[in-house]
GROMACS .gro file of C-alpha atoms in nm:
model
  280
    1UNK     CA    1  -7.203  -0.130  -4.250
    2UNK     CA    2  -7.405  -0.394  -4.437
    3UNK     CA    3  -7.191  -0.681  -4.307
    4UNK     CA    4  -7.269  -0.607  -3.941
    5UNK     CA    5  -7.644  -0.565  -3.980
    6UNK     CA    6  -7.842  -0.833  -3.789
    7UNK     CA    7  -8.012  -1.117  -3.973
    8UNK     CA    8  -8.366  -0.975  -3.976
    9UNK     CA    9  -8.535  -1.269  -4.154
   10UNK     CA   10  -8.361  -1.608  -4.112
   11UNK     CA   11  -8.575  -1.759  -4.389
   12UNK     CA   12  -8.451  -1.525  -4.663
   13UNK     CA   13  -8.222  -1.682  -4.922
   14UNK     CA   14  -7.863  -1.551  -4.880
   15UNK     CA   15  -7.961  -1.202  -4.753
   16UNK     CA   16  -7.608  -1.082  -4.663
   17UNK     CA   17  -7.422  -1.201  -4.977
   18UNK     CA   18  -7.698  -1.052  -5.195
   19UNK     CA   19  -7.670  -0.718  -5.010
   20UNK     CA   20  -7.296  -0.717  -5.082
   21UNK     CA   21  -7.362  -0.791  -5.450
   22UNK     CA   22  -7.610  -0.502  -5.463
   23UNK     CA   23  -7.355  -0.276  -5.290
   24UNK     CA   24  -7.102  -0.362  -5.561
   25UNK     CA   25  -7.355  -0.288  -5.836
   26UNK     CA   26  -7.419  -0.644  -5.956
   27UNK     CA   27  -7.766  -0.607  -6.103
   28UNK     CA   28  -7.969  -0.748  -6.389
   29UNK     CA   29  -8.051  -0.398  -6.510
   30UNK     CA   30  -7.747  -0.251  -6.695
   31UNK     CA   31  -7.848   0.105  -6.598
   32UNK     CA   32  -7.801   0.018  -6.229
   33UNK     CA   33  -7.449  -0.122  -6.269
   34UNK     CA   34  -7.276   0.217  -6.245
   35UNK     CA   35  -7.096   0.122  -5.920
   36UNK     CA   36  -6.967  -0.197  -6.082
   37UNK     CA   37  -6.841  -0.002  -6.385
   38UNK     CA   38  -6.675   0.253  -6.153
   39UNK     CA   39  -6.503  -0.034  -5.968
   40UNK     CA   40  -6.381  -0.182  -6.297
   41UNK     CA   41  -6.244   0.158  -6.404
   42UNK     CA   42  -6.063   0.219  -6.074
   43UNK     CA   43  -5.906  -0.128  -6.063
   44UNK     CA   44  -5.792  -0.097  -6.424
   45UNK     CA   45  -5.635   0.245  -6.363
   46UNK     CA   46  -5.486   0.162  -6.021
   47UNK     CA   47  -5.380  -0.201  -6.072
   48UNK     CA   48  -5.403  -0.367  -6.408
   49UNK     CA   49  -5.269  -0.094  -6.642
   50UNK     CA   50  -4.967  -0.012  -6.418
   51UNK     CA   51  -4.883  -0.380  -6.375
   52UNK     CA   52  -4.907  -0.455  -6.747
   53UNK     CA   53  -4.774  -0.137  -6.907
   54UNK     CA   54  -4.541   0.063  -6.679
   55UNK     CA   55  -4.246  -0.176  -6.648
   56UNK     CA   56  -4.029  -0.295  -6.358
   57UNK     CA   57  -3.679  -0.237  -6.228
   58UNK     CA   58  -3.600  -0.602  -6.154
   59UNK     CA   59  -3.718  -0.946  -6.266
   60UNK     CA   60  -3.835  -1.045  -5.912
   61UNK     CA   61  -4.052  -0.730  -5.900
   62UNK     CA   62  -4.205  -0.831  -6.232
   63UNK     CA   63  -4.294  -1.184  -6.122
   64UNK     CA   64  -4.432  -1.069  -5.787
   65UNK     CA   65  -4.642  -0.801  -5.955
   66UNK     CA   66  -4.783  -1.040  -6.215
   67UNK     CA   67  -4.879  -1.286  -5.937
   68UNK     CA   68  -5.054  -1.000  -5.753
   69UNK     CA   69  -5.227  -0.900  -6.075
   70UNK     CA   70  -5.346  -1.255  -6.138
   71UNK     CA   71  -5.480  -1.276  -5.782
   72UNK     CA   72  -5.666  -0.947  -5.830
   73UNK     CA   73  -5.802  -1.056  -6.166
   74UNK     CA   74  -5.905  -1.392  -6.019
   75UNK     CA   75  -6.128  -1.201  -5.777
   76UNK     CA   76  -6.254  -0.954  -6.036
   77UNK     CA   77  -6.334  -1.209  -6.309
   78UNK     CA   78  -6.630  -1.341  -6.106
   79UNK     CA   79  -6.788  -0.996  -6.122
   80UNK     CA   80  -6.723  -0.976  -6.495
   81UNK     CA   81  -6.902  -1.306  -6.554
   82UNK     CA   82  -7.175  -1.296  -6.287
   83UNK     CA   83  -7.375  -1.010  -6.445
   84UNK     CA   84  -7.394  -1.225  -6.760
   85UNK     CA   85  -7.553  -1.500  -6.547
   86UNK     CA   86  -7.814  -1.283  -6.376
   87UNK     CA   87  -8.110  -1.460  -6.538
   88UNK     CA   88  -7.987  -1.793  -6.401
   89UNK     CA   89  -7.904  -1.640  -6.063
   90UNK     CA   90  -8.243  -1.473  -6.022
   91UNK     CA   91  -8.421  -1.789  -6.138
   92UNK     CA   92  -8.222  -1.998  -5.890
   93UNK     CA   93  -8.301  -1.760  -5.603
   94UNK     CA   94  -8.672  -1.762  -5.692
   95UNK     CA   95  -8.678  -2.142  -5.701
   96UNK     CA   96  -8.500  -2.168  -5.366
   97UNK     CA   97  -8.745  -1.915  -5.220
   98UNK     CA   98  -9.036  -2.120  -5.356
   99UNK     CA   99  -8.888  -2.437  -5.204
  100UNK     CA  100  -8.855  -2.258  -4.870
  101UNK     CA  101  -9.217  -2.142  -4.876
  102UNK     CA  102  -9.338  -2.497  -4.943
  103UNK     CA  103  -9.141  -2.678  -4.671
  104UNK     CA  104  -9.151  -2.426  -4.381
  105UNK     CA  105  -9.502  -2.551  -4.295
  106UNK     CA  106  -9.317  -2.828  -4.113
  107UNK     CA  107  -9.128  -2.695  -3.810
  108UNK     CA  108  -8.837  -2.940  -3.849
  109UNK     CA  109  -8.763  -2.828  -4.205
  110UNK     CA  110  -8.807  -2.465  -4.103
  111UNK     CA  111  -8.542  -2.507  -3.833
  112UNK     CA  112  -8.304  -2.669  -4.084
  113UNK     CA  113  -8.336  -2.368  -4.316
  114UNK     CA  114  -8.306  -2.118  -4.029
  115UNK     CA  115  -7.989  -2.292  -3.912
  116UNK     CA  116  -7.854  -2.291  -4.269
  117UNK     CA  117  -7.919  -1.919  -4.324
  118UNK     CA  118  -7.774  -1.831  -3.984
  119UNK     CA  119  -7.459  -2.031  -4.068
  120UNK     CA  120  -7.420  -1.864  -4.410
  121UNK     CA  121  -7.470  -1.521  -4.250
  122UNK     CA  122  -7.204  -1.592  -3.984
  123UNK     CA  123  -6.965  -1.741  -4.240
  124UNK     CA  124  -6.990  -1.432  -4.461
  125UNK     CA  125  -6.945  -1.196  -4.166
  126UNK     CA  126  -6.646  -1.384  -4.018
  127UNK     CA  127  -6.492  -1.421  -4.364
  128UNK     CA  128  -6.513  -1.043  -4.405
  129UNK     CA  129  -6.353  -0.988  -4.063
  130UNK     CA  130  -6.076  -1.239  -4.140
  131UNK     CA  131  -5.992  -1.082  -4.478
  132UNK     CA  132  -5.995  -0.739  -4.310
  133UNK     CA  133  -5.733  -0.869  -4.070
  134UNK     CA  134  -5.522  -0.996  -4.360
  135UNK     CA  135  -5.541  -0.668  -4.554
  136UNK     CA  136  -5.468  -0.451  -4.249
  137UNK     CA  137  -5.178  -0.678  -4.150
  138UNK     CA  138  -5.027  -0.657  -4.498
  139UNK     CA  139  -5.071  -0.280  -4.511
  140UNK     CA  140  -4.944  -0.226  -4.156
  141UNK     CA  141  -4.634  -0.441  -4.204
  142UNK     CA  142  -4.557  -0.265  -4.533
  143UNK     CA  143  -4.583   0.080  -4.370
  144UNK     CA  144  -4.361  -0.042  -4.084
  145UNK     CA  145  -4.109  -0.163  -4.343
  146UNK     CA  146  -4.121   0.173  -4.521
  147UNK     CA  147  -4.054   0.367  -4.201
  148UNK     CA  148  -3.779   0.126  -4.093
  149UNK     CA  149  -3.611   0.160  -4.433
  150UNK     CA  150  -3.641   0.540  -4.422
  151UNK     CA  151  -3.491   0.582  -4.075
  152UNK     CA  152  -3.214   0.322  -4.109
  153UNK     CA  153  -3.093   0.391  -4.462
  154UNK     CA  154  -2.751   0.543  -4.531
  155UNK     CA  155  -2.791   0.915  -4.596
  156UNK     CA  156  -2.554   0.892  -4.892
  157UNK     CA  157  -2.744   0.612  -5.065
  158UNK     CA  158  -3.103   0.579  -5.176
  159UNK     CA  159  -3.305   0.282  -5.055
  160UNK     CA  160  -3.607   0.126  -5.222
  161UNK     CA  161  -3.919   0.125  -5.005
  162UNK     CA  162  -4.136  -0.189  -4.989
  163UNK     CA  163  -4.477  -0.153  -5.153
  164UNK     CA  164  -4.802  -0.323  -5.059
  165UNK     CA  165  -4.861  -0.389  -5.431
  166UNK     CA  166  -4.550  -0.411  -5.647
  167UNK     CA  167  -4.601  -0.179  -5.943
  168UNK     CA  168  -4.511   0.168  -6.062
  169UNK     CA  169  -4.789   0.426  -6.056
  170UNK     CA  170  -4.754   0.668  -6.348
  171UNK     CA  171  -4.555   0.977  -6.240
  172UNK     CA  172  -4.531   0.880  -5.870
  173UNK     CA  173  -4.179   0.780  -5.758
  174UNK     CA  174  -4.314   0.535  -5.502
  175UNK     CA  175  -3.995   0.330  -5.454
  176UNK     CA  176  -3.762   0.614  -5.352
  177UNK     CA  177  -3.976   0.909  -5.234
  178UNK     CA  178  -4.144   0.858  -4.894
  179UNK     CA  179  -4.430   1.101  -4.963
  180UNK     CA  180  -4.501   0.942  -5.300
  181UNK     CA  181  -4.480   0.601  -5.134
  182UNK     CA  182  -4.756   0.692  -4.886
  183UNK     CA  183  -4.975   0.819  -5.172
  184UNK     CA  184  -4.917   0.490  -5.354
  185UNK     CA  185  -5.003   0.292  -5.039
  186UNK     CA  186  -5.329   0.486  -4.991
  187UNK     CA  187  -5.438   0.425  -5.351
  188UNK     CA  188  -5.347   0.057  -5.330
  189UNK     CA  189  -5.521   0.018  -4.993
  190UNK     CA  190  -5.846   0.144  -5.147
  191UNK     CA  191  -5.806  -0.103  -5.435
  192UNK     CA  192  -5.733  -0.386  -5.190
  193UNK     CA  193  -6.040  -0.298  -4.986
  194UNK     CA  194  -6.258  -0.312  -5.298
  195UNK     CA  195  -6.111  -0.655  -5.373
  196UNK     CA  196  -6.178  -0.757  -5.013
  197UNK     CA  197  -6.550  -0.675  -5.040
  198UNK     CA  198  -6.566  -0.848  -5.379
  199UNK     CA  199  -6.390  -1.154  -5.238
  200UNK     CA  200  -6.634  -1.173  -4.946
  201UNK     CA  201  -6.939  -1.130  -5.171
  202UNK     CA  202  -6.807  -1.396  -5.410
  203UNK     CA  203  -6.736  -1.649  -5.134
  204UNK     CA  204  -7.065  -1.586  -4.954
  205UNK     CA  205  -7.272  -1.610  -5.272
  206UNK     CA  206  -7.110  -1.910  -5.441
  207UNK     CA  207  -7.052  -2.121  -5.131
  208UNK     CA  208  -7.392  -2.019  -4.996
  209UNK     CA  209  -7.570  -2.130  -5.313
  210UNK     CA  210  -7.384  -2.462  -5.315
  211UNK     CA  211  -7.465  -2.520  -4.949
  212UNK     CA  212  -7.830  -2.420  -4.996
  213UNK     CA  213  -7.878  -2.661  -5.288
  214UNK     CA  214  -7.718  -2.949  -5.097
  215UNK     CA  215  -7.939  -2.875  -4.794
  216UNK     CA  216  -8.265  -2.877  -4.992
  217UNK     CA  217  -8.162  -3.212  -5.139
  218UNK     CA  218  -8.112  -3.334  -4.783
  219UNK     CA  219  -8.462  -3.215  -4.691
  220UNK     CA  220  -8.608  -3.417  -4.980
  221UNK     CA  221  -8.421  -3.727  -4.859
  222UNK     CA  222  -8.560  -3.667  -4.510
  223UNK     CA  223  -8.914  -3.633  -4.647
  224UNK     CA  224  -8.876  -3.961  -4.838
  225UNK     CA  225  -8.750  -4.140  -4.526
  226UNK     CA  226  -9.053  -4.016  -4.332
  227UNK     CA  227  -9.304  -4.150  -4.586
  228UNK     CA  228  -9.317  -4.483  -4.402
  229UNK     CA  229  -9.450  -4.302  -4.092
  230UNK     CA  230  -9.764  -4.182  -4.275
  231UNK     CA  231 -10.064  -4.409  -4.223
  232UNK     CA  232 -10.336  -4.233  -4.422
  233UNK     CA  233 -10.345  -4.307  -4.796
  234UNK     CA  234 -10.457  -3.952  -4.877
  235UNK     CA  235 -10.177  -3.799  -4.671
  236UNK     CA  236  -9.926  -4.040  -4.825
  237UNK     CA  237 -10.040  -3.947  -5.177
  238UNK     CA  238 -10.029  -3.574  -5.100
  239UNK     CA  239  -9.682  -3.604  -4.945
  240UNK     CA  240  -9.552  -3.809  -5.236
  241UNK     CA  241  -9.691  -3.554  -5.482
  242UNK     CA  242  -9.516  -3.274  -5.290
  243UNK     CA  243  -9.188  -3.468  -5.288
  244UNK     CA  244  -9.208  -3.512  -5.666
  245UNK     CA  245  -9.273  -3.138  -5.711
  246UNK     CA  246  -8.985  -3.045  -5.481
  247UNK     CA  247  -8.753  -3.293  -5.651
  248UNK     CA  248  -8.826  -3.140  -5.992
  249UNK     CA  249  -8.766  -2.796  -5.841
  250UNK     CA  250  -8.431  -2.903  -5.696
  251UNK     CA  251  -8.322  -3.057  -6.028
  252UNK     CA  252  -8.396  -2.721  -6.191
  253UNK     CA  253  -8.197  -2.546  -5.915
  254UNK     CA  254  -7.901  -2.781  -5.970
  255UNK     CA  255  -7.896  -2.709  -6.343
  256UNK     CA  256  -7.916  -2.334  -6.283
  257UNK     CA  257  -7.633  -2.357  -6.029
  258UNK     CA  258  -7.427  -2.556  -6.279
  259UNK     CA  259  -7.484  -2.290  -6.546
  260UNK     CA  260  -7.374  -2.019  -6.303
  261UNK     CA  261  -7.063  -2.195  -6.173
  262UNK     CA  262  -6.927  -2.372  -6.479
  263UNK     CA  263  -6.740  -2.083  -6.647
  264UNK     CA  264  -6.671  -1.901  -6.319
  265UNK     CA  265  -6.499  -2.198  -6.155
  266UNK     CA  266  -6.304  -2.272  -6.474
  267UNK     CA  267  -6.175  -1.913  -6.473
  268UNK     CA  268  -6.096  -1.936  -6.099
  269UNK     CA  269  -5.903  -2.262  -6.143
  270UNK     CA  270  -5.707  -2.126  -6.439
  271UNK     CA  271  -5.625  -1.810  -6.245
  272UNK     CA  272  -5.504  -2.012  -5.944
  273UNK     CA  273  -5.273  -2.216  -6.169
  274UNK     CA  274  -5.121  -1.896  -6.314
  275UNK     CA  275  -5.080  -1.744  -5.965
  276UNK     CA  276  -4.884  -2.045  -5.841
  277UNK     CA  277  -4.675  -2.052  -6.160
  278UNK     CA  278  -4.564  -1.691  -6.113
  279UNK     CA  279  -4.517  -1.724  -5.736
  280UNK     CA  280  -4.297  -2.033  -5.773
   0.00000   0.00000   0.00000
């Protein structure tokens, strides 16, 4: 799988998060977004339409389901908005790549960027493993609860099975029929796994970009601090000229990052507020 591939070039900008975005179909070219459109369609059919339109037996089920729906939408909304920001994203990546090519002549700065990329790669990989553990734990405990309910229920009374995602699913009687319940769990597990990959790609990309921009600013500060160690006037002038060029490049990167994150983080914050409202 893409996540477990080794880091072949430690000087590439966000190689693993960008591979995950490509796997999900996030692309500047609309004709190459078919995987992303297929993901949207599946999540709408499997999650959002049932949660919004098919009703609930109890009020607690309704509130739990809406909180789950808001959490799912909070993950999905990034991939609704990010394709609209592809020009900014590609421009930002090109500028960061250009910055890297300029500064790696110095071994110290090269090691800083190698360490940064290695850290981002490990963070994305471990984040994926952690969220896998969460999803498998939720699914496993739900299946254990289903089997416990089935084997301990009174034969004269029907018992409602716990569901990994609380919503009806069209004609499937998932709350009271064990076979239907397993079908529901399988469909929801696939939806959860899609959300897991999206969540990992989102975290790796956004946090990676923020970390990369802060690191290149740190490199500029380091270059300024080292100006006093240069004795030659020509070298000093050349270094100062390079610092000015890099500073202008980083300012452009910061503005592009702001344009990418502004609406996305607003949507994320709003979604988090709604999730807590419905959970409480």
